[in-house]
Amino acid sequence: MRTIDEQGHAFEEWLTPAQIASDVRQVAACINKDYADKTPLFIVVLNGAFIFASDLLRQIQCRSEVTFIRVSSYWGMASTGEVKFIVPLQEEVRGRDVIIVEDIVDTGLTIHHLKAYMRANEAASVRVATMLFKPDKLEYSDAQPDYIGHEVTNEFVIGYGLDYDGFMRNLDAIYKVKK
Ligand code: IMP
């Protein structure tokens, strides 16, 4: 099992590239089935979701558009409890079937805010696709994701887009912090 050290913390490999690829295939299959006759607008939440989104979107078969939004709520290994829109959404969401693409849903604060934004701007529907979901940490019931690659317990994870203070996003596997 591969291990890695970042800023004095040891991390060990948890999901291999092959396991991740299988999770992404399963999420794509569900979206392809549900949106076969629709034209969804994928809104990718930067920075963390860029790798998941690029793998997922290449497996989407329905006609679709993709755009990006950049938000920040984490500092180190903990949520700040505040969501900052660093790069706002340029596209019109009114009447669109929106699929928000996230790297991980933790407390659900980010999704809670994004869903409120989509509602206020009259999206026709809003669903959430996330690579990882921490069900035990969820604090906002409206942030329950619709498409989940893998559930994770309360440990901090890095790799495949997920960072620790901006680093380690480029790892090809997902690593868990060692206790
Ligand atoms: P939430 O708003 O509390 O659901 O947190 C969502 C955001 O927090 C994610 O998009 C990540 O950027 C970050 N985050 C939450 N948990 C982790 C983790 O275990 N590793 C790295 N980033 C995380």
mmCIF file of C-alpha atoms and ligand atoms in Angstrom:
data_model
loop_
_atom_site.group_PDB
_atom_site.id
_atom_site.type_symbol
_atom_site.label_atom_id
_atom_site.label_comp_id
_atom_site.label_asym_id
_atom_site.label_seq_id
_atom_site.Cartn_x
_atom_site.Cartn_y
_atom_site.Cartn_z
ATOM 1 C CA MET A 1 0.000 0.000 0.000
ATOM 2 C CA ARG A 2 1.406 3.396 -0.980
ATOM 3 C CA THR A 3 1.940 5.995 1.726
ATOM 4 C CA ILE A 4 2.782 9.673 1.468
ATOM 5 C CA ASP A 5 3.852 12.460 3.820
ATOM 6 C CA GLU A 6 2.496 16.007 3.591
ATOM 7 C CA GLN A 7 3.302 18.734 6.106
ATOM 8 C CA GLY A 8 4.106 16.194 8.810
ATOM 9 C CA HIS A 9 0.964 14.075 8.305
ATOM 10 C CA ALA A 10 1.127 10.518 6.990
ATOM 11 C CA PHE A 11 -1.488 9.449 4.426
ATOM 12 C CA GLU A 12 -2.101 5.931 3.082
ATOM 13 C CA GLU A 13 -3.674 4.874 -0.195
ATOM 14 C CA TRP A 14 -7.366 4.082 0.187
ATOM 15 C CA LEU A 15 -8.984 4.078 -3.284
ATOM 16 C CA THR A 16 -6.744 2.913 -6.132
ATOM 17 C CA PRO A 17 -7.007 4.397 -9.633
ATOM 18 C CA ALA A 18 -8.863 1.226 -10.736
ATOM 19 C CA GLN A 19 -11.405 1.547 -7.902
ATOM 20 C CA ILE A 20 -11.924 5.212 -8.701
ATOM 21 C CA ALA A 21 -12.468 4.421 -12.393
ATOM 22 C CA SER A 22 -15.109 1.857 -11.467
ATOM 23 C CA ASP A 23 -16.899 4.374 -9.190
ATOM 24 C CA VAL A 24 -16.872 7.013 -11.935
ATOM 25 C CA ARG A 25 -18.294 4.530 -14.483
ATOM 26 C CA GLN A 26 -21.152 3.714 -12.119
ATOM 27 C CA VAL A 27 -21.981 7.418 -11.532
ATOM 28 C CA ALA A 28 -21.857 8.122 -15.295
ATOM 29 C CA ALA A 29 -24.159 5.174 -16.033
ATOM 30 C CA CYS A 30 -26.785 6.493 -13.588
ATOM 31 C CA ILE A 31 -26.630 10.024 -15.026
ATOM 32 C CA ASN A 32 -26.797 8.698 -18.608
ATOM 33 C CA LYS A 33 -29.936 6.757 -17.703
ATOM 34 C CA ASP A 34 -31.654 9.626 -15.839
ATOM 35 C CA TYR A 35 -30.801 12.365 -18.372
ATOM 36 C CA ALA A 36 -31.086 10.404 -21.638
ATOM 37 C CA ASP A 37 -33.702 12.821 -23.024
ATOM 38 C CA LYS A 38 -32.476 15.975 -21.257
ATOM 39 C CA THR A 39 -29.731 18.562 -21.848
ATOM 40 C CA PRO A 40 -28.164 19.093 -18.439
ATOM 41 C CA LEU A 41 -25.835 21.918 -17.470
ATOM 42 C CA PHE A 42 -22.948 20.485 -15.425
ATOM 43 C CA ILE A 43 -21.581 22.998 -12.936
ATOM 44 C CA VAL A 44 -18.159 21.846 -11.768
ATOM 45 C CA VAL A 45 -17.113 23.134 -8.360
ATOM 46 C CA LEU A 46 -13.475 24.228 -8.497
ATOM 47 C CA ASN A 47 -10.878 23.566 -7.487
ATOM 48 C CA GLY A 48 -11.384 20.063 -6.133
ATOM 49 C CA ALA A 49 -13.781 18.569 -8.702
ATOM 50 C CA PHE A 50 -11.689 19.178 -11.822
ATOM 51 C CA ILE A 51 -10.247 15.659 -12.098
ATOM 52 C CA PHE A 52 -13.481 13.833 -11.231
ATOM 53 C CA ALA A 53 -15.360 16.076 -13.683
ATOM 54 C CA SER A 54 -12.951 15.424 -16.523
ATOM 55 C CA ASP A 55 -13.248 11.657 -16.067
ATOM 56 C CA LEU A 56 -17.014 11.763 -15.541
ATOM 57 C CA LEU A 57 -17.905 14.099 -18.392
ATOM 58 C CA ARG A 58 -16.058 12.035 -20.970
ATOM 59 C CA GLN A 59 -18.472 9.212 -20.140
ATOM 60 C CA ILE A 60 -21.631 11.299 -20.410
ATOM 61 C CA GLN A 61 -23.615 10.428 -23.505
ATOM 62 C CA CYS A 62 -26.497 12.902 -23.398
ATOM 63 C CA ARG A 63 -26.266 16.362 -24.969
ATOM 64 C CA SER A 64 -24.892 18.609 -22.254
ATOM 65 C CA GLU A 65 -23.008 21.787 -21.364
ATOM 66 C CA VAL A 66 -20.339 22.305 -18.744
ATOM 67 C CA THR A 67 -19.295 25.336 -16.783
ATOM 68 C CA PHE A 68 -17.320 26.093 -13.637
ATOM 69 C CA ILE A 69 -17.740 27.874 -10.343
ATOM 70 C CA ARG A 70 -15.025 28.369 -7.774
ATOM 71 C CA VAL A 71 -15.830 28.308 -4.084
ATOM 72 C CA SER A 72 -13.826 27.878 -0.925
ATOM 73 C CA SER A 73 -14.877 26.713 2.536
ATOM 74 C CA TYR A 74 -11.904 24.750 3.837
ATOM 75 C CA TRP A 75 -8.784 25.831 5.631
ATOM 76 C CA GLY A 76 -6.292 23.032 6.363
ATOM 77 C CA MET A 77 -8.306 20.017 7.504
ATOM 78 C CA ALA A 78 -11.454 21.786 8.766
ATOM 79 C CA SER A 79 -14.436 23.639 7.316
ATOM 80 C CA THR A 80 -14.516 27.387 8.044
ATOM 81 C CA GLY A 81 -18.326 27.340 8.108
ATOM 82 C CA GLU A 82 -18.373 30.049 5.424
ATOM 83 C CA VAL A 83 -18.659 29.644 1.650
ATOM 84 C CA LYS A 84 -16.841 32.173 -0.531
ATOM 85 C CA PHE A 85 -17.711 32.452 -4.230
ATOM 86 C CA ILE A 86 -14.240 33.137 -5.616
ATOM 87 C CA VAL A 87 -15.194 32.771 -9.279
ATOM 88 C CA PRO A 88 -18.928 33.325 -9.742
ATOM 89 C CA LEU A 89 -21.116 31.576 -12.289
ATOM 90 C CA GLN A 90 -21.398 33.380 -15.645
ATOM 91 C CA GLU A 91 -24.097 31.171 -17.181
ATOM 92 C CA GLU A 92 -27.843 31.588 -16.889
ATOM 93 C CA VAL A 93 -29.369 28.665 -14.951
ATOM 94 C CA ARG A 94 -33.027 29.632 -15.362
ATOM 95 C CA GLY A 95 -35.000 26.684 -16.754
ATOM 96 C CA ARG A 96 -31.925 24.424 -16.873
ATOM 97 C CA ASP A 97 -31.488 20.939 -15.442
ATOM 98 C CA VAL A 98 -28.390 21.568 -13.355
ATOM 99 C CA ILE A 99 -25.999 18.865 -12.148
ATOM 100 C CA ILE A 100 -23.498 20.193 -9.612
ATOM 101 C CA VAL A 101 -20.244 18.216 -9.739
ATOM 102 C CA GLU A 102 -18.325 18.083 -6.442
ATOM 103 C CA ASP A 103 -15.197 16.289 -5.253
ATOM 104 C CA ILE A 104 -16.618 15.612 -1.777
ATOM 105 C CA VAL A 105 -19.704 16.474 0.253
ATOM 106 C CA ASP A 106 -18.706 16.853 3.888
ATOM 107 C CA THR A 107 -20.933 19.071 6.092
ATOM 108 C CA GLY A 108 -22.985 19.923 2.996
ATOM 109 C CA LEU A 109 -22.526 23.664 3.528
ATOM 110 C CA THR A 110 -21.183 24.267 0.002
ATOM 111 C CA ILE A 111 -24.018 22.356 -1.661
ATOM 112 C CA HIS A 112 -26.590 23.996 0.612
ATOM 113 C CA HIS A 113 -25.429 27.431 -0.616
ATOM 114 C CA LEU A 114 -25.153 26.391 -4.254
ATOM 115 C CA LYS A 115 -28.645 24.870 -4.224
ATOM 116 C CA ALA A 116 -30.072 28.049 -2.705
ATOM 117 C CA TYR A 117 -28.370 30.017 -5.500
ATOM 118 C CA MET A 118 -29.834 27.695 -8.178
ATOM 119 C CA ARG A 119 -33.306 27.948 -6.646
ATOM 120 C CA ALA A 120 -33.087 31.747 -6.441
ATOM 121 C CA ASN A 121 -32.072 31.817 -10.105
ATOM 122 C CA GLU A 122 -34.917 29.479 -11.108
ATOM 123 C CA ALA A 123 -33.104 26.372 -12.319
ATOM 124 C CA ALA A 124 -35.622 23.752 -13.508
ATOM 125 C CA SER A 125 -33.968 21.049 -11.408
ATOM 126 C CA VAL A 126 -30.780 20.600 -9.384
ATOM 127 C CA ARG A 127 -28.964 17.369 -8.617
ATOM 128 C CA VAL A 128 -25.546 16.708 -7.153
ATOM 129 C CA ALA A 129 -22.889 14.251 -8.361
ATOM 130 C CA THR A 130 -19.963 13.791 -6.003
ATOM 131 C CA MET A 131 -16.936 11.518 -6.038
ATOM 132 C CA LEU A 132 -17.020 11.166 -2.231
ATOM 133 C CA PHE A 133 -19.632 11.631 0.482
ATOM 134 C CA LYS A 134 -19.124 11.713 4.253
ATOM 135 C CA PRO A 135 -22.647 10.775 5.461
ATOM 136 C CA ASP A 136 -21.762 11.040 9.160
ATOM 137 C CA LYS A 137 -20.683 14.664 8.761
ATOM 138 C CA LEU A 138 -23.753 15.914 6.849
ATOM 139 C CA GLU A 139 -25.364 18.903 8.591
ATOM 140 C CA TYR A 140 -27.674 20.162 5.807
ATOM 141 C CA SER A 141 -30.399 17.709 4.790
ATOM 142 C CA ASP A 142 -30.902 19.428 1.408
ATOM 143 C CA ALA A 143 -27.261 18.643 0.550
ATOM 144 C CA GLN A 144 -27.708 14.858 0.349
ATOM 145 C CA PRO A 145 -26.012 13.993 -2.993
ATOM 146 C CA ASP A 146 -27.951 12.216 -5.750
ATOM 147 C CA TYR A 147 -24.975 10.434 -7.355
ATOM 148 C CA ILE A 148 -22.127 9.186 -5.163
ATOM 149 C CA GLY A 149 -18.867 7.562 -6.236
ATOM 150 C CA HIS A 150 -17.893 6.300 -2.777
ATOM 151 C CA GLU A 151 -18.823 6.929 0.837
ATOM 152 C CA VAL A 152 -16.072 7.799 3.288
ATOM 153 C CA THR A 153 -16.023 7.895 7.085
ATOM 154 C CA ASN A 154 -14.832 10.957 8.961
ATOM 155 C CA GLU A 155 -11.169 10.849 7.970
ATOM 156 C CA PHE A 156 -9.532 13.594 5.934
ATOM 157 C CA VAL A 157 -8.728 12.479 2.376
ATOM 158 C CA ILE A 158 -6.449 13.812 -0.373
ATOM 159 C CA GLY A 159 -5.680 13.099 -4.015
ATOM 160 C CA TYR A 160 -7.730 12.862 -7.223
ATOM 161 C CA GLY A 161 -8.427 16.602 -6.966
ATOM 162 C CA LEU A 162 -8.730 16.773 -3.177
ATOM 163 C CA ASP A 163 -6.124 18.907 -1.460
ATOM 164 C CA TYR A 164 -4.455 19.572 1.832
ATOM 165 C CA ASP A 165 -3.880 23.339 1.864
ATOM 166 C CA GLY A 166 -3.659 23.375 -1.925
ATOM 167 C CA PHE A 167 -1.243 20.462 -2.277
ATOM 168 C CA MET A 168 -1.625 16.822 -3.353
ATOM 169 C CA ARG A 169 -4.489 17.327 -5.799
ATOM 170 C CA ASN A 170 -2.456 15.616 -8.519
ATOM 171 C CA LEU A 171 -2.267 12.191 -6.818
ATOM 172 C CA ASP A 172 -3.826 9.487 -9.023
ATOM 173 C CA ALA A 173 -5.340 7.662 -6.008
ATOM 174 C CA ILE A 174 -7.285 8.832 -2.935
ATOM 175 C CA TYR A 175 -5.361 8.737 0.333
ATOM 176 C CA LYS A 176 -6.655 8.790 3.911
ATOM 177 C CA VAL A 177 -4.858 10.483 6.768
ATOM 178 C CA LYS A 178 -3.243 7.869 9.017
ATOM 179 C CA LYS A 179 -4.446 7.903 12.615
HETATM 180 P P1 IMP B 1 -18.685 20.999 2.805
HETATM 181 O O1 IMP B 1 -19.126 22.358 2.333
HETATM 182 O O2 IMP B 1 -18.481 20.972 4.297
HETATM 183 O O3 IMP B 1 -19.568 19.884 2.341
HETATM 184 O O4 IMP B 1 -17.251 20.768 2.218
HETATM 185 C C1 IMP B 1 -17.052 20.677 0.863
HETATM 186 C C2 IMP B 1 -15.646 21.052 0.476
HETATM 187 O O5 IMP B 1 -14.727 20.911 1.567
HETATM 188 C C3 IMP B 1 -15.146 20.124 -0.593
HETATM 189 O O6 IMP B 1 -15.471 20.595 -1.880
HETATM 190 C C4 IMP B 1 -13.656 20.091 -0.343
HETATM 191 O O7 IMP B 1 -13.031 21.142 -1.021
HETATM 192 C C5 IMP B 1 -13.509 20.319 1.147
HETATM 193 N N1 IMP B 1 -13.322 19.049 1.894
HETATM 194 C C6 IMP B 1 -14.182 18.429 2.706
HETATM 195 N N2 IMP B 1 -13.666 17.294 3.226
HETATM 196 C C7 IMP B 1 -12.433 17.185 2.690
HETATM 197 C C8 IMP B 1 -11.395 16.182 2.797
HETATM 198 O O8 IMP B 1 -11.498 15.161 3.500
HETATM 199 N N3 IMP B 1 -10.283 16.421 2.058
HETATM 200 C C9 IMP B 1 -10.095 17.524 1.270
HETATM 201 N N4 IMP B 1 -11.052 18.457 1.129
HETATM 202 C C10 IMP B 1 -12.205 18.293 1.838
#
